[in-house]
Amino acid sequence: MTQDQLKQAVARAAIDYIKPKLFSDSIIGVGTGSTANFFIDFLGEIKSQFSAAVASSEASAIRLKKLGIEVLDCNSVSELVVYVDGADESNAQLHLIKGGGAALTREKIVRAVSKEFVCIADESKWVDVLGKFPLPVEVIPMARSYVAREIVKLGGAPVYREGVVTDNGNVILDVYNLKITDAIALENTLNQITGVVTNGLFAAKGADVLLLGAKEGVRTIFPKN
Ligand code: 5RP
């Protein structure tokens, strides 16, 4: 099976997972990236079974609207029944690295508003220790150099993602050389640096369930304490 076939399999599994939770007035959170795109495409098939969506990026909002799914402003919604999105890495606690597609801040907001976060990923994203994938940090442009210096003090090696401006008008630093053994602590520490909007660790509020695509089939994994 190719990586894309694994992504499609988990996207399909996510549809089956969320279907029993949906009512005609349900609003769902929808993520960003190639795995989330497969999910969006399948979501079109069941659009009569829920009310609307909140998207974690402009790109996902456009894709949803093309399928005839109503996309709401997050400010008009008090709770999302479920949020489905991919990840760049997951460990057994379902602490994640996200933001490979630069949508991490909106993803974290959608996650915060959602009752349940269903993460969908192929098996290449499964790791023992987070940090092989460079950790994205969204930064206010004028603070870029200051934040980079502070991250170096923490032992990271930040690299400016040139040419990328987030949906919020900010820039991304990708932080290499991190071996993240305490993801909640690092998530909090990075968020305390002045100029950081947020970082791509989803640990304080990680995934509630991971649908992981492997050649043998889709595994349903709950967080290990
Ligand atoms: C975007 C993300 C994505 O969920 C993450 O990068 C995984 O992407 P893909 O499904 O394309 O592998 O966090 O900001």
XYZ file of C-alpha atoms and ligand atoms in Angstrom:
239
model
C 0.000 0.000 0.000
C 1.228 3.498 -0.781
C 1.316 6.263 1.826
C -1.615 7.943 0.051
C -3.643 4.713 0.233
C -2.945 4.549 3.979
C -4.052 8.171 4.343
C -7.242 7.383 2.417
C -7.903 4.358 4.618
C -7.669 6.393 7.834
C -9.793 9.164 6.343
C -12.475 6.585 5.542
C -12.125 5.095 9.036
C -12.638 8.570 10.518
C -15.934 8.895 8.658
C -17.076 5.561 10.127
C -15.849 6.652 13.591
C -17.660 10.010 13.669
C -20.900 9.012 11.896
C -22.667 7.680 15.018
C -21.808 10.931 16.869
C -23.457 13.225 14.323
C -26.870 14.866 14.509
C -28.461 17.141 11.939
C -27.369 20.205 13.981
C -23.787 18.995 14.632
C -20.868 21.217 13.697
C -17.541 19.521 13.137
C -13.946 20.751 13.147
C -11.911 19.979 10.064
C -8.132 20.076 9.811
C -5.511 20.765 7.198
C -3.117 18.751 5.081
C -3.146 15.846 2.654
C -4.746 13.362 5.098
C -7.364 15.918 6.115
C -8.051 16.546 2.407
C -8.971 12.887 1.913
C -11.246 13.190 4.943
C -12.898 16.323 3.528
C -13.576 14.570 0.233
C -15.281 11.641 2.022
C -17.151 14.093 4.241
C -18.953 15.352 1.154
C -20.693 11.964 0.936
C -22.326 12.406 4.368
C -22.932 16.164 4.289
C -26.667 15.695 4.892
C -25.880 14.098 8.285
C -24.454 17.226 9.964
C -24.988 20.951 9.868
C -21.688 22.700 9.112
C -17.941 22.778 9.669
C -15.255 25.032 11.122
C -11.997 24.787 9.176
C -8.436 25.122 10.476
C -7.221 26.869 7.316
C -8.391 28.896 4.359
C -7.388 25.993 2.081
C -9.617 23.523 3.921
C -12.474 26.046 4.012
C -12.308 26.392 0.222
C -12.271 22.600 -0.222
C -15.267 22.160 2.090
C -17.271 24.897 0.389
C -16.608 23.362 -3.054
C -18.366 20.226 -1.773
C -21.354 22.264 -0.647
C -20.510 22.067 3.071
C -21.245 25.253 5.005
C -18.170 26.693 6.746
C -18.739 28.774 9.873
C -16.588 31.365 11.629
C -15.230 29.765 14.803
C -16.515 32.746 16.798
C -20.093 31.821 16.032
C -19.764 28.318 17.473
C -19.775 27.337 21.146
C -18.693 23.734 20.701
C -17.617 21.367 17.958
C -18.761 17.782 18.407
C -15.528 16.408 16.953
C -12.346 17.595 15.260
C -10.612 15.431 12.652
C -7.078 16.240 11.545
C -3.721 14.743 10.638
C -0.369 15.058 12.410
C 3.322 15.080 11.649
C 4.186 12.861 14.627
C 2.378 11.041 17.426
C 3.693 9.181 20.450
C 1.874 6.603 22.567
C 0.371 9.303 24.809
C -1.134 10.830 21.652
C 0.969 13.923 22.159
C 1.443 15.306 18.665
C 3.638 17.497 16.549
C 1.515 19.416 14.055
C 2.054 22.394 11.778
C 3.868 20.891 8.821
C 1.301 22.750 6.738
C 1.723 25.953 8.804
C -1.858 25.799 10.123
C -0.932 25.027 13.739
C -2.496 28.042 15.445
C -5.917 27.660 13.872
C -5.626 23.904 14.436
C -5.010 24.501 18.124
C -8.008 26.826 18.314
C -10.287 24.317 16.593
C -8.946 21.601 18.888
C -9.679 23.771 21.943
C -13.293 24.273 20.891
C -13.836 20.570 20.126
C -15.180 17.934 22.474
C -13.106 15.172 20.882
C -10.004 15.214 18.674
C -9.751 12.305 16.248
C -6.261 12.234 14.763
C -5.730 10.430 11.454
C -2.277 9.430 10.273
C -0.331 6.803 8.397
C 2.141 4.697 10.336
C 5.158 6.802 9.281
C 3.972 9.388 11.835
C 4.222 7.014 14.819
C 7.310 7.645 17.011
C 8.659 6.621 20.415
C 9.991 10.105 21.149
C 8.708 13.300 19.522
C 11.163 15.605 17.795
C 12.543 13.975 14.688
C 10.091 16.092 12.706
C 11.162 19.738 13.204
C 8.766 21.441 15.592
C 6.907 24.353 13.928
C 6.557 27.553 15.941
C 4.339 30.393 14.687
C 5.922 33.755 15.434
C 4.962 37.416 15.062
C 7.251 38.613 12.218
C 9.070 41.364 14.190
C 9.956 38.865 16.952
C 11.475 36.251 14.629
C 15.158 36.783 15.523
C 14.491 37.243 19.239
C 12.407 34.060 19.413
C 15.068 32.165 17.455
C 17.751 33.241 19.983
C 15.565 32.142 22.908
C 14.954 28.752 21.267
C 18.707 28.257 20.811
C 19.088 28.792 24.589
C 16.654 25.887 25.066
C 18.845 23.634 22.899
C 16.825 23.831 19.680
C 18.060 24.748 16.215
C 15.439 27.041 14.631
C 15.217 27.449 10.865
C 13.099 30.188 9.293
C 10.573 28.663 6.854
C 11.280 31.091 4.025
C 8.459 32.278 1.824
C 5.707 31.013 4.150
C 3.173 33.397 5.691
C 0.488 31.800 7.845
C -3.255 32.467 7.472
C -2.757 34.813 10.445
C -0.010 36.850 8.731
C 2.844 35.391 10.793
C 6.006 33.387 10.070
C 7.161 29.894 11.012
C 10.359 28.741 12.696
C 10.999 24.995 12.347
C 12.973 23.783 15.343
C 15.422 20.923 14.797
C 17.495 18.908 17.292
C 14.765 18.478 19.879
C 14.340 15.194 21.718
C 11.033 15.874 23.379
C 10.656 13.753 26.498
C 8.301 16.130 28.321
C 6.037 17.492 25.626
C 3.655 19.343 27.970
C 6.534 21.209 29.641
C 8.127 22.188 26.323
C 4.776 23.252 24.870
C 4.279 25.592 27.820
C 7.859 26.890 27.846
C 7.821 27.783 24.155
C 4.458 29.513 24.471
C 5.931 31.765 27.180
C 8.489 33.312 24.800
C 7.337 36.799 23.852
C 6.440 36.882 20.168
C 5.442 33.221 19.949
C 1.823 32.811 18.859
C 1.843 29.098 19.521
C 3.899 26.006 18.821
C 3.031 22.743 17.088
C 3.059 20.557 20.187
C -0.424 19.277 20.958
C 0.333 17.752 24.343
C -1.516 19.726 27.028
C -4.520 18.884 24.866
C -3.497 16.051 22.574
C -5.608 13.676 20.538
C -8.379 11.647 22.178
C -8.037 8.855 19.658
C -5.619 8.064 16.836
C -6.652 6.155 13.725
C -3.309 4.881 12.461
C -3.045 3.430 8.981
C -0.763 0.441 8.542
C -0.487 -2.194 5.823
C -2.331 -4.652 8.086
C -5.257 -2.245 8.529
C -6.329 0.774 10.552
C -5.509 0.610 14.280
C -7.632 2.545 16.786
C -5.305 3.801 19.508
C -6.256 5.552 22.736
C -3.743 7.552 24.818
C -1.412 5.579 27.050
C -0.911 7.167 30.454
C -0.913 21.068 9.008
C -0.787 19.876 9.857
C -1.029 18.549 9.232
O -2.023 17.875 9.928
C 0.248 17.749 9.256
O 1.292 18.503 8.653
C 0.102 16.417 8.521
O -0.058 16.641 7.168
P -0.301 15.474 6.123
O -1.638 14.903 6.411
O -0.230 16.178 4.781
O 0.805 14.464 6.273
O -0.515 19.913 11.033
O -0.510 22.229 9.694
